[in-house]
Amino acid sequence: MNGDDAEVGSSLKLLAKTSVIVLIFVILSKLLAYLYKIIIARGFGPSEYGLFTLALIVTSIFVSFASLGLSDGLLRHISLYKNKDMKKAKYLLKLTFHINLFSGVIAGVLMFLLAETIAINFFHDPELVIFLKAFSFAVPIAIIGGLFLTVLRSFEKIAMYTFINSVFQNGIRILVIGTLLFIGLTRSAIITSYLVAVIAFAIMAYIASRKEVLKVLKSKNLEKGKKKLRNQYFSYSWPIVFLGIIGGIFYWVDSFVIGFFMSSADVGFYGIAFTIVSLYGIAPELFMQLFFPLVVREYSKKRMRVVQEVSKQVSKWIFALNLPLFVMIFIFPGAIINVLFGEAFIQGYNSLRILAVGGIVSSIFMILSTNLLSMKGKTKLMLMNVLVISVINLIMNIILVPRFGIVGAAFATSSTWVLLSLVLLFEVKSLVSVFPIRRKMLNLVLAVIIPTVIISYLKSYIPSSFISLITVALLFLLLYIIFAVLFKGLDRNDLMIWRTIKERFSK
């Protein structure tokens, strides 16, 4: 085994060990997040869920704008400098904190002042005003909390990062909303639970990252090259400002257009479908928290073969995990919605089926390719990608939503997800010399065919209940694993990682 092969194996083992911890937190996080949304959906209905969704969208856009892309820039630069030039990391951390504190407060004030204009003139729903005004207080707090988490992630403290960002925050939301509903509060329960969770998140993020923050701040001051470093930092970061805003528009434009042309209830129907498709995000989340710092480190050492092999293996793992999820969502969309969120949201089943197609493609290629382009410093190209695709998505939604409703929105969004994934795949191949696809992925496609035929046949005999759905899912998963082995969908890296995971659990 040569040096690069050893480094590939070491990197994959590190990803696997971290992913085991992250897996536990991610599963717990998703369960808590879904429980929170189920409480809102079942307790308040489609209209209230739609208002909550619209408020989250508007808040995320203000947060993206106010963060100025500096959090992402800080992640890359601390990852680069933490082992060789800590004084640069110190300078950038202090600079980022002061800028983001100021921009966060300004953005929060603007969102508060514009709440009525946005709610009434754009979404034609006065009931949205109170949500927007309340959520505006979360903007500066979320930005500063996110900054502390960035420091934690840059030092590869992935388990704690995932716990705070996902498990802790969602746990607080459920605790607060459950308590308030128990004592008889209604709409204020949604708003209060969201705000309390954001405040608790920021406090916990600071406590957890304090050691790493102090490690950076105790280093020597940067005396020379501040202007050059600032220019380099902002040159990397400023496109991410627009990338974040346009990225938010790209992901939320469908809900925006539905809210403009239709009702908040329709936003709720569509939001449930979108929420279920977001399950595709679990697999990338297992690896991406560590993947970016890891490939940046290998790239800085000019080990491109390591970057390529790790990228291919991670894309295969994401595909292997999401393929059975795609089949279940595509075959049982109505049953999944009914079991999780109730019959009131069943109108979203066709949208869910359409989004499932674009969702699996984007989960494999979009996130991983974006990380590789970011590693290369191609943030301006990433900005142009998302800008062009967002315009296409917006035009398609404006044309299709008035005519086909939420199904038209799903088709527009799913199509643009696939298009952006293909564009990113081509760019990564051309600019980074990485093609994150393994031939073994075809073997996995062959392995899933027979289990899919079996559960499709059983579909008409299965009642729409939680127990039935879980039973079918477990049967399908078992058959999928058996045929994946028979069709040789696994390689030596998979077996190595399986041994690593077994060793970790046996300790």
Short mmCIF file of C-alpha atoms in Angstrom, two decimals:
data_model
loop_
_atom_site.label_atom_id
_atom_site.label_comp_id
_atom_site.label_asym_id
_atom_site.label_seq_id
_atom_site.Cartn_x
_atom_site.Cartn_y
_atom_site.Cartn_z
CA MET A 1 0.00 0.00 0.00
CA ASN A 2 1.54 3.33 -1.05
CA GLY A 3 1.32 6.60 0.88
CA ASP A 4 -1.81 7.85 -0.88
CA ASP A 5 -3.62 4.53 -0.41
CA ALA A 6 -2.78 4.59 3.28
CA GLU A 7 -4.01 8.17 3.55
CA VAL A 8 -7.24 7.27 1.72
CA GLY A 9 -7.83 4.42 4.15
CA SER A 10 -7.03 6.65 7.12
CA SER A 11 -9.36 9.39 5.88
CA LEU A 12 -12.21 6.97 5.23
CA LYS A 13 -11.78 5.42 8.68
CA LEU A 14 -11.88 8.89 10.24
CA LEU A 15 -15.05 9.68 8.30
CA ALA A 16 -16.60 6.38 9.36
CA LYS A 17 -15.70 6.77 13.04
CA THR A 18 -17.04 10.31 13.06
CA SER A 19 -20.10 9.25 11.08
CA VAL A 20 -21.05 6.65 13.69
CA ILE A 21 -21.24 9.39 16.31
CA VAL A 22 -22.90 11.80 13.90
CA LEU A 23 -25.36 9.06 12.85
CA ILE A 24 -26.66 8.75 16.40
CA PHE A 25 -27.05 12.52 16.72
CA VAL A 26 -28.51 12.95 13.22
CA ILE A 27 -31.14 10.24 13.72
CA LEU A 28 -32.07 11.72 17.10
CA SER A 29 -32.08 15.19 15.55
CA LYS A 30 -34.36 14.18 12.68
CA LEU A 31 -36.73 12.41 15.06
CA LEU A 32 -36.93 15.53 17.23
CA ALA A 33 -37.26 17.85 14.20
CA TYR A 34 -40.04 15.71 12.75
CA LEU A 35 -41.77 15.46 16.10
CA TYR A 36 -41.70 19.26 16.38
CA LYS A 37 -43.19 19.69 12.91
CA ILE A 38 -45.72 16.92 13.52
CA ILE A 39 -46.86 18.72 16.69
CA ILE A 40 -47.36 21.94 14.72
CA ALA A 41 -49.00 20.20 11.73
CA ARG A 42 -51.38 18.01 13.72
CA GLY A 43 -52.03 20.57 16.45
CA PHE A 44 -52.56 23.68 14.32
CA GLY A 45 -53.39 22.48 10.78
CA PRO A 46 -52.14 23.35 7.26
CA SER A 47 -52.66 27.14 7.48
CA GLU A 48 -50.66 27.61 10.68
CA TYR A 49 -47.97 25.23 9.45
CA GLY A 50 -47.80 27.28 6.24
CA LEU A 51 -47.37 30.53 8.21
CA PHE A 52 -44.58 28.93 10.24
CA THR A 53 -42.89 27.74 7.03
CA LEU A 54 -43.08 31.19 5.40
CA ALA A 55 -41.67 32.85 8.53
CA LEU A 56 -38.75 30.40 8.55
CA ILE A 57 -38.04 31.14 4.89
CA VAL A 58 -37.98 34.91 5.37
CA THR A 59 -35.82 34.58 8.49
CA SER A 60 -33.32 32.32 6.71
CA ILE A 61 -32.93 34.87 3.90
CA PHE A 62 -32.25 37.71 6.37
CA VAL A 63 -29.75 35.51 8.25
CA SER A 64 -27.99 34.57 5.00
CA PHE A 65 -27.76 38.21 3.97
CA ALA A 66 -26.53 39.45 7.36
CA SER A 67 -23.92 36.71 7.81
CA LEU A 68 -22.12 38.13 4.72
CA GLY A 69 -20.73 34.69 3.95
CA LEU A 70 -18.07 35.20 6.62
CA SER A 71 -18.95 32.09 8.59
CA ASP A 72 -18.16 29.87 5.60
CA GLY A 73 -15.02 31.85 4.87
CA LEU A 74 -13.92 31.49 8.49
CA LEU A 75 -14.40 27.72 8.34
CA ARG A 76 -12.09 27.42 5.35
CA HIS A 77 -9.42 29.79 6.66
CA ILE A 78 -9.23 28.43 10.21
CA SER A 79 -8.98 24.92 8.71
CA LEU A 80 -6.03 26.18 6.65
CA TYR A 81 -4.24 28.21 9.34
CA LYS A 82 -4.92 26.37 12.61
CA ASN A 83 -1.79 24.20 12.36
CA LYS A 84 0.65 26.64 10.80
CA ASP A 85 -0.36 30.30 11.26
CA MET A 86 -2.75 30.77 14.18
CA LYS A 87 -2.33 34.55 14.32
CA LYS A 88 -4.11 34.82 10.98
CA ALA A 89 -6.97 32.75 12.36
CA LYS A 90 -7.15 35.06 15.40
CA TYR A 91 -7.32 38.18 13.26
CA LEU A 92 -10.07 36.76 11.05
CA LEU A 93 -12.11 35.47 14.00
CA LYS A 94 -12.16 38.87 15.75
CA LEU A 95 -12.88 40.68 12.48
CA THR A 96 -15.75 38.33 11.65
CA PHE A 97 -17.33 38.58 15.10
CA HIS A 98 -17.48 42.38 15.07
CA ILE A 99 -18.81 42.59 11.51
CA ASN A 100 -21.45 39.90 12.04
CA LEU A 101 -22.64 41.38 15.33
CA PHE A 102 -23.28 44.71 13.61
CA SER A 103 -24.82 43.24 10.44
CA GLY A 104 -27.00 40.84 12.45
CA VAL A 105 -28.55 43.62 14.52
CA ILE A 106 -29.20 45.75 11.42
CA ALA A 107 -30.82 42.80 9.61
CA GLY A 108 -33.03 42.00 12.60
CA VAL A 109 -34.25 45.60 12.82
CA LEU A 110 -34.96 45.70 9.08
CA MET A 111 -36.92 42.46 9.20
CA PHE A 112 -39.02 43.81 12.09
CA LEU A 113 -39.77 47.07 10.26
CA LEU A 114 -40.58 45.31 6.96
CA ALA A 115 -42.75 42.59 8.51
CA GLU A 116 -46.10 44.15 7.54
CA THR A 117 -44.95 44.97 4.02
CA ILE A 118 -43.73 41.41 3.41
CA ALA A 119 -46.77 39.74 4.98
CA ILE A 120 -49.51 41.89 3.43
CA ASN A 121 -48.11 43.11 0.11
CA PHE A 122 -46.32 39.93 -0.92
CA PHE A 123 -48.02 37.00 0.81
CA HIS A 124 -51.41 38.71 1.27
CA ASP A 125 -51.75 37.30 4.78
CA PRO A 126 -51.91 39.71 7.78
CA GLU A 127 -51.60 36.76 10.18
CA LEU A 128 -47.97 36.35 9.07
CA VAL A 129 -46.98 39.73 10.58
CA ILE A 130 -46.68 38.52 14.18
CA PHE A 131 -44.50 35.58 13.09
CA LEU A 132 -42.11 37.81 11.14
CA LYS A 133 -41.81 40.42 13.89
CA ALA A 134 -41.12 37.79 16.54
CA PHE A 135 -38.67 35.82 14.40
CA SER A 136 -36.71 39.01 13.60
CA PHE A 137 -35.25 38.92 17.13
CA ALA A 138 -33.65 35.56 16.28
CA VAL A 139 -31.57 36.93 13.37
CA PRO A 140 -28.52 38.38 15.23
CA ILE A 141 -28.59 35.62 17.86
CA ALA A 142 -28.59 32.85 15.24
CA ILE A 143 -25.69 34.47 13.34
CA ILE A 144 -23.43 34.78 16.39
CA GLY A 145 -24.31 31.28 17.57
CA GLY A 146 -23.49 29.96 14.11
CA LEU A 147 -20.12 31.71 14.26
CA PHE A 148 -19.17 29.87 17.45
CA LEU A 149 -20.24 26.58 15.87
CA THR A 150 -18.04 27.34 12.85
CA VAL A 151 -15.00 27.50 15.14
CA LEU A 152 -16.01 24.16 16.65
CA ARG A 153 -16.36 22.57 13.22
CA SER A 154 -13.07 24.00 11.94
CA PHE A 155 -11.31 22.16 14.79
CA GLU A 156 -13.13 18.98 13.66
CA LYS A 157 -15.25 18.69 16.84
CA ILE A 158 -18.00 17.18 14.74
CA ALA A 159 -19.89 15.26 17.42
CA MET A 160 -20.43 18.32 19.61
CA TYR A 161 -21.16 20.45 16.53
CA THR A 162 -23.88 18.06 15.42
CA PHE A 163 -25.33 17.70 18.92
CA ILE A 164 -25.74 21.46 19.41
CA ASN A 165 -26.82 22.30 15.87
CA SER A 166 -29.37 19.54 15.61
CA VAL A 167 -30.24 17.54 18.72
CA PHE A 168 -30.02 20.25 21.39
CA GLN A 169 -31.89 22.91 19.43
CA ASN A 170 -34.74 20.62 18.37
CA GLY A 171 -34.98 19.17 21.87
CA ILE A 172 -35.47 22.64 23.36
CA ARG A 173 -38.17 23.42 20.78
CA ILE A 174 -40.16 20.31 21.68
CA LEU A 175 -39.74 20.87 25.41
CA VAL A 176 -40.98 24.46 25.20
CA ILE A 177 -43.85 23.89 22.75
CA GLY A 178 -45.01 20.83 24.69
CA THR A 179 -45.01 22.77 27.97
CA LEU A 180 -46.86 25.76 26.50
CA LEU A 181 -49.50 23.60 24.81
CA PHE A 182 -50.00 21.72 28.07
CA ILE A 183 -50.81 24.96 29.91
CA GLY A 184 -53.20 26.06 27.14
CA LEU A 185 -51.25 28.50 24.93
CA THR A 186 -51.75 28.17 21.16
CA ARG A 187 -50.04 30.26 18.46
CA SER A 188 -47.61 31.83 20.93
CA ALA A 189 -46.34 28.30 21.60
CA ILE A 190 -44.85 28.10 18.09
CA ILE A 191 -43.21 31.52 18.28
CA THR A 192 -41.91 31.13 21.84
CA SER A 193 -40.50 27.65 21.23
CA TYR A 194 -38.58 28.89 18.20
CA LEU A 195 -37.11 31.96 19.95
CA VAL A 196 -36.16 30.14 23.17
CA ALA A 197 -34.42 27.42 21.13
CA VAL A 198 -32.37 29.98 19.17
CA ILE A 199 -31.23 31.71 22.37
CA ALA A 200 -30.35 28.39 24.03
CA PHE A 201 -28.50 27.34 20.85
CA ALA A 202 -26.31 30.46 20.88
CA ILE A 203 -25.46 30.09 24.58
CA MET A 204 -24.62 26.40 24.21
CA ALA A 205 -22.55 27.06 21.08
CA TYR A 206 -20.43 29.59 22.97
CA ILE A 207 -19.92 27.26 25.96
CA ALA A 208 -18.93 24.33 23.73
CA SER A 209 -16.54 26.33 21.52
CA ARG A 210 -15.00 28.42 24.32
CA LYS A 211 -11.86 26.26 24.54
CA GLU A 212 -11.21 26.49 20.78
CA VAL A 213 -12.06 30.21 20.70
CA LEU A 214 -9.61 30.92 23.52
CA LYS A 215 -6.97 28.81 21.79
CA VAL A 216 -7.27 31.07 18.76
CA LEU A 217 -7.47 34.32 20.74
CA LYS A 218 -4.44 33.51 22.93
CA SER A 219 -2.16 33.27 19.90
CA LYS A 220 0.04 36.17 18.83
CA ASN A 221 -1.38 39.20 17.07
CA LEU A 222 -0.96 39.51 13.33
CA GLU A 223 1.42 42.41 12.70
CA LYS A 224 1.94 42.29 8.94
CA GLY A 225 -0.13 41.42 5.91
CA LYS A 226 -3.53 42.36 7.38
CA LYS A 227 -4.73 44.09 4.24
CA LYS A 228 -3.68 41.23 1.98
CA LEU A 229 -5.31 38.68 4.29
CA ARG A 230 -8.50 40.78 4.49
CA ASN A 231 -8.69 41.08 0.72
CA GLN A 232 -8.16 37.34 0.31
CA TYR A 233 -10.77 36.59 2.98
CA PHE A 234 -13.44 38.91 1.57
CA SER A 235 -12.68 37.82 -1.99
CA TYR A 236 -13.53 34.27 -0.92
CA SER A 237 -16.45 35.23 1.33
CA TRP A 238 -18.40 37.94 -0.50
CA PRO A 239 -19.79 35.64 -3.21
CA ILE A 240 -21.08 33.41 -0.41
CA VAL A 241 -23.30 36.30 0.76
CA PHE A 242 -25.15 36.23 -2.53
CA LEU A 243 -24.74 32.47 -2.73
CA GLY A 244 -26.52 32.18 0.62
CA ILE A 245 -29.30 34.56 -0.39
CA ILE A 246 -29.73 33.12 -3.86
CA GLY A 247 -29.31 29.61 -2.45
CA GLY A 248 -32.14 30.37 -0.03
CA ILE A 249 -34.24 31.66 -2.91
CA PHE A 250 -33.32 28.55 -4.92
CA TYR A 251 -34.50 26.23 -2.15
CA TRP A 252 -37.52 28.28 -1.08
CA VAL A 253 -38.72 29.97 -4.28
CA ASP A 254 -41.39 27.32 -4.75
CA SER A 255 -42.92 28.05 -1.35
CA PHE A 256 -42.63 31.79 -2.02
CA VAL A 257 -44.50 31.50 -5.32
CA ILE A 258 -47.13 29.20 -3.78
CA GLY A 259 -47.59 31.76 -0.98
CA PHE A 260 -47.97 34.57 -3.53
CA PHE A 261 -50.45 32.86 -5.88
CA MET A 262 -52.19 30.51 -3.44
CA SER A 263 -52.93 30.25 0.30
CA SER A 264 -50.86 29.57 3.41
CA ALA A 265 -52.65 26.19 3.61
CA ASP A 266 -51.19 25.25 0.21
CA VAL A 267 -47.77 26.28 1.52
CA GLY A 268 -48.45 23.88 4.40
CA PHE A 269 -49.37 20.98 2.07
CA TYR A 270 -46.23 21.55 0.02
CA GLY A 271 -44.10 22.15 3.10
CA ILE A 272 -44.93 18.70 4.42
CA ALA A 273 -43.80 17.08 1.15
CA PHE A 274 -40.60 19.13 1.26
CA THR A 275 -40.03 18.14 4.88
CA ILE A 276 -40.26 14.43 4.06
CA VAL A 277 -37.88 14.79 1.10
CA SER A 278 -35.42 16.49 3.45
CA LEU A 279 -34.80 13.01 4.87
CA TYR A 280 -32.37 12.68 1.96
CA GLY A 281 -30.19 15.13 3.87
CA ILE A 282 -29.40 12.61 6.61
CA ALA A 283 -26.88 10.64 4.52
CA PRO A 284 -24.83 13.66 3.34
CA GLU A 285 -24.96 15.12 6.85
CA LEU A 286 -23.26 12.01 8.22
CA PHE A 287 -20.14 12.79 6.20
CA MET A 288 -20.15 16.45 5.13
CA GLN A 289 -19.37 17.98 8.54
CA LEU A 290 -15.92 16.36 8.44
CA PHE A 291 -15.59 15.93 4.67
CA PHE A 292 -14.91 19.61 3.95
CA PRO A 293 -12.17 20.20 6.56
CA LEU A 294 -10.64 16.85 5.57
CA VAL A 295 -10.45 17.53 1.82
CA VAL A 296 -9.20 21.09 2.46
CA ARG A 297 -6.38 19.61 4.53
CA GLU A 298 -5.48 17.06 1.83
CA TYR A 299 -5.78 19.69 -0.90
CA SER A 300 -3.37 21.98 0.98
CA LYS A 301 -0.90 19.05 0.99
CA LYS A 302 -1.47 18.53 -2.76
CA ARG A 303 -2.79 15.00 -2.27
CA MET A 304 -5.38 15.12 -5.03
CA ARG A 305 -5.67 11.35 -5.34
CA VAL A 306 -6.77 11.19 -1.72
CA VAL A 307 -9.36 13.90 -2.39
CA GLN A 308 -10.62 11.99 -5.44
CA GLU A 309 -10.89 8.59 -3.75
CA VAL A 310 -12.54 9.95 -0.61
CA SER A 311 -15.03 11.91 -2.76
CA LYS A 312 -15.96 8.84 -4.80
CA GLN A 313 -16.43 6.70 -1.74
CA VAL A 314 -18.55 9.27 0.08
CA SER A 315 -20.82 9.74 -2.97
CA LYS A 316 -21.29 5.96 -3.12
CA TRP A 317 -22.19 5.79 0.56
CA ILE A 318 -24.73 8.58 0.18
CA PHE A 319 -26.25 6.83 -2.85
CA ALA A 320 -26.37 3.47 -1.06
CA LEU A 321 -28.18 4.96 1.94
CA ASN A 322 -30.65 7.11 -0.01
CA LEU A 323 -31.62 4.61 -2.72
CA PRO A 324 -33.98 2.54 -0.49
CA LEU A 325 -35.42 5.77 0.94
CA PHE A 326 -36.23 6.95 -2.60
CA VAL A 327 -38.05 3.72 -3.42
CA MET A 328 -40.16 3.88 -0.25
CA ILE A 329 -41.12 7.54 -0.79
CA PHE A 330 -41.90 7.01 -4.47
CA ILE A 331 -44.10 3.96 -3.91
CA PHE A 332 -45.82 5.00 -0.66
CA PRO A 333 -46.09 8.85 -0.73
CA GLY A 334 -49.68 9.03 0.50
CA ALA A 335 -49.19 6.47 3.25
CA ILE A 336 -46.08 8.24 4.56
CA ILE A 337 -47.84 11.63 4.70
CA ASN A 338 -50.93 10.14 6.35
CA VAL A 339 -49.00 8.21 8.99
CA LEU A 340 -46.66 11.08 9.91
CA PHE A 341 -48.70 14.25 9.51
CA GLY A 342 -52.32 13.19 9.19
CA GLU A 343 -54.96 12.95 6.49
CA ALA A 344 -55.35 16.75 6.37
CA PHE A 345 -52.06 16.97 4.43
CA ILE A 346 -52.69 14.12 1.98
CA GLN A 347 -53.02 16.60 -0.93
CA GLY A 348 -49.24 16.82 -1.02
CA TYR A 349 -48.63 13.20 -2.10
CA ASN A 350 -48.06 13.89 -5.83
CA SER A 351 -45.68 16.73 -4.98
CA LEU A 352 -43.79 14.38 -2.67
CA ARG A 353 -43.37 11.77 -5.40
CA ILE A 354 -42.02 14.35 -7.87
CA LEU A 355 -39.67 15.95 -5.33
CA ALA A 356 -38.32 12.50 -4.46
CA VAL A 357 -36.75 12.19 -7.93
CA GLY A 358 -34.84 15.46 -7.82
CA GLY A 359 -34.06 14.97 -4.15
CA ILE A 360 -32.05 11.79 -4.53
CA VAL A 361 -29.99 13.20 -7.42
CA SER A 362 -29.17 16.40 -5.55
CA SER A 363 -28.33 14.55 -2.33
CA ILE A 364 -25.62 12.57 -4.11
CA PHE A 365 -23.99 15.21 -6.27
CA MET A 366 -25.04 18.74 -5.31
CA ILE A 367 -23.74 18.93 -1.74
CA LEU A 368 -20.53 17.00 -2.35
CA SER A 369 -19.69 18.89 -5.55
CA THR A 370 -20.33 22.23 -3.83
CA ASN A 371 -17.85 21.28 -1.10
CA LEU A 372 -15.22 20.37 -3.69
CA LEU A 373 -15.64 23.65 -5.58
CA SER A 374 -15.47 25.53 -2.28
CA MET A 375 -12.26 23.67 -1.44
CA LYS A 376 -10.85 24.94 -4.74
CA GLY A 377 -11.96 28.49 -3.87
CA LYS A 378 -14.48 28.69 -6.75
CA THR A 379 -17.10 30.63 -4.79
CA LYS A 380 -17.78 33.07 -7.65
CA LEU A 381 -18.53 30.17 -9.98
CA MET A 382 -20.81 28.64 -7.34
CA LEU A 383 -22.62 31.97 -7.12
CA MET A 384 -23.18 32.09 -10.88
CA ASN A 385 -24.41 28.49 -10.89
CA VAL A 386 -27.04 29.11 -8.26
CA LEU A 387 -28.00 32.50 -9.72
CA VAL A 388 -28.73 31.11 -13.19
CA ILE A 389 -30.52 28.02 -11.87
CA SER A 390 -32.54 30.14 -9.42
CA VAL A 391 -33.77 32.35 -12.26
CA ILE A 392 -34.79 29.23 -14.21
CA ASN A 393 -36.52 27.84 -11.11
CA LEU A 394 -38.36 31.11 -10.49
CA ILE A 395 -39.56 31.37 -14.10
CA MET A 396 -40.74 27.75 -14.10
CA ASN A 397 -42.59 28.23 -10.81
CA ILE A 398 -44.29 31.43 -12.00
CA ILE A 399 -45.46 29.61 -15.14
CA LEU A 400 -46.46 26.31 -13.53
CA VAL A 401 -47.86 27.19 -10.08
CA PRO A 402 -50.90 29.25 -11.27
CA ARG A 403 -51.82 26.42 -13.64
CA PHE A 404 -50.87 23.23 -11.76
CA GLY A 405 -50.61 24.39 -8.15
CA ILE A 406 -48.20 22.63 -5.80
CA VAL A 407 -47.59 19.84 -8.33
CA GLY A 408 -46.23 22.45 -10.75
CA ALA A 409 -43.97 23.81 -8.02
CA ALA A 410 -42.66 20.32 -7.31
CA PHE A 411 -41.91 19.68 -10.99
CA ALA A 412 -40.08 23.01 -11.36
CA THR A 413 -38.00 22.48 -8.23
CA SER A 414 -37.17 18.84 -8.91
CA SER A 415 -36.09 19.65 -12.47
CA THR A 416 -33.77 22.45 -11.37
CA TRP A 417 -32.25 20.26 -8.64
CA VAL A 418 -31.29 17.72 -11.29
CA LEU A 419 -30.01 20.42 -13.65
CA LEU A 420 -27.80 22.05 -10.99
CA SER A 421 -26.44 18.65 -9.93
CA LEU A 422 -25.38 17.88 -13.51
CA VAL A 423 -23.76 21.31 -13.93
CA LEU A 424 -21.81 20.89 -10.68
CA LEU A 425 -20.75 17.38 -11.65
CA PHE A 426 -19.32 18.68 -14.94
CA GLU A 427 -17.51 21.57 -13.22
CA VAL A 428 -15.96 19.38 -10.55
CA LYS A 429 -14.69 17.02 -13.24
CA SER A 430 -13.25 19.92 -15.28
CA LEU A 431 -11.82 22.12 -12.50
CA VAL A 432 -10.98 19.76 -9.66
CA SER A 433 -10.29 16.62 -11.75
CA VAL A 434 -12.65 14.61 -9.55
CA PHE A 435 -15.56 12.55 -10.87
CA PRO A 436 -17.43 11.42 -7.74
CA ILE A 437 -19.08 8.33 -9.21
CA ARG A 438 -18.09 4.70 -8.69
CA ARG A 439 -19.07 1.86 -11.02
CA LYS A 440 -20.30 -0.11 -8.02
CA MET A 441 -23.22 2.34 -7.82
CA LEU A 442 -24.69 0.59 -10.88
CA ASN A 443 -24.55 -2.71 -8.97
CA LEU A 444 -26.61 -1.10 -6.22
CA VAL A 445 -29.22 -0.01 -8.78
CA LEU A 446 -29.48 -3.61 -9.99
CA ALA A 447 -29.71 -4.81 -6.39
CA VAL A 448 -32.73 -2.62 -5.63
CA ILE A 449 -34.86 -3.76 -8.60
CA ILE A 450 -36.15 -7.09 -7.22
CA PRO A 451 -37.01 -5.70 -3.72
CA THR A 452 -38.85 -2.83 -5.45
CA VAL A 453 -40.93 -5.23 -7.54
CA ILE A 454 -41.82 -7.24 -4.42
CA ILE A 455 -43.05 -4.31 -2.32
CA SER A 456 -44.86 -2.81 -5.33
CA TYR A 457 -46.81 -6.06 -5.60
CA LEU A 458 -47.54 -6.04 -1.85
CA LYS A 459 -48.68 -2.39 -1.89
CA SER A 460 -52.35 -3.12 -2.54
CA TYR A 461 -52.46 -5.56 0.39
CA ILE A 462 -50.85 -3.22 2.94
CA PRO A 463 -53.07 -1.04 5.19
CA SER A 464 -51.99 2.57 5.74
CA SER A 465 -50.69 2.28 9.30
CA PHE A 466 -47.43 3.01 11.08
CA ILE A 467 -46.74 -0.65 11.92
CA SER A 468 -47.42 -1.81 8.34
CA LEU A 469 -45.17 0.89 6.87
CA ILE A 470 -42.30 0.04 9.23
CA THR A 471 -42.69 -3.69 8.51
CA VAL A 472 -42.55 -3.16 4.74
CA ALA A 473 -39.57 -0.81 5.09
CA LEU A 474 -37.63 -3.36 7.15
CA LEU A 475 -38.46 -6.16 4.69
CA PHE A 476 -37.37 -3.99 1.77
CA LEU A 477 -34.14 -2.99 3.55
CA LEU A 478 -33.28 -6.61 4.33
CA LEU A 479 -33.82 -7.68 0.71
CA TYR A 480 -31.82 -4.68 -0.52
CA ILE A 481 -28.82 -5.60 1.64
CA ILE A 482 -28.97 -9.25 0.54
CA PHE A 483 -29.08 -8.36 -3.16
CA ALA A 484 -26.40 -5.68 -2.72
CA VAL A 485 -24.07 -8.44 -1.51
CA LEU A 486 -25.17 -10.86 -4.25
CA PHE A 487 -24.71 -8.24 -6.98
CA LYS A 488 -21.29 -7.26 -5.55
CA GLY A 489 -22.31 -3.72 -4.75
CA LEU A 490 -19.78 -3.58 -1.90
CA ASP A 491 -16.03 -3.00 -2.27
CA ARG A 492 -12.98 -3.35 -0.02
CA ASN A 493 -13.47 0.15 1.39
CA ASP A 494 -17.00 -0.73 2.49
CA LEU A 495 -15.76 -3.87 4.24
CA MET A 496 -12.92 -1.96 5.90
CA ILE A 497 -15.37 0.65 7.18
CA TRP A 498 -17.77 -2.04 8.39
CA ARG A 499 -14.96 -3.55 10.47
CA THR A 500 -14.11 -0.09 11.82
CA ILE A 501 -17.72 0.52 12.87
CA LYS A 502 -17.95 -2.93 14.52
CA GLU A 503 -14.74 -2.24 16.44
CA ARG A 504 -16.11 1.09 17.62
CA PHE A 505 -19.33 -0.42 18.92
CA SER A 506 -17.55 -3.39 20.51
CA LYS A 507 -15.34 -1.16 22.67
#
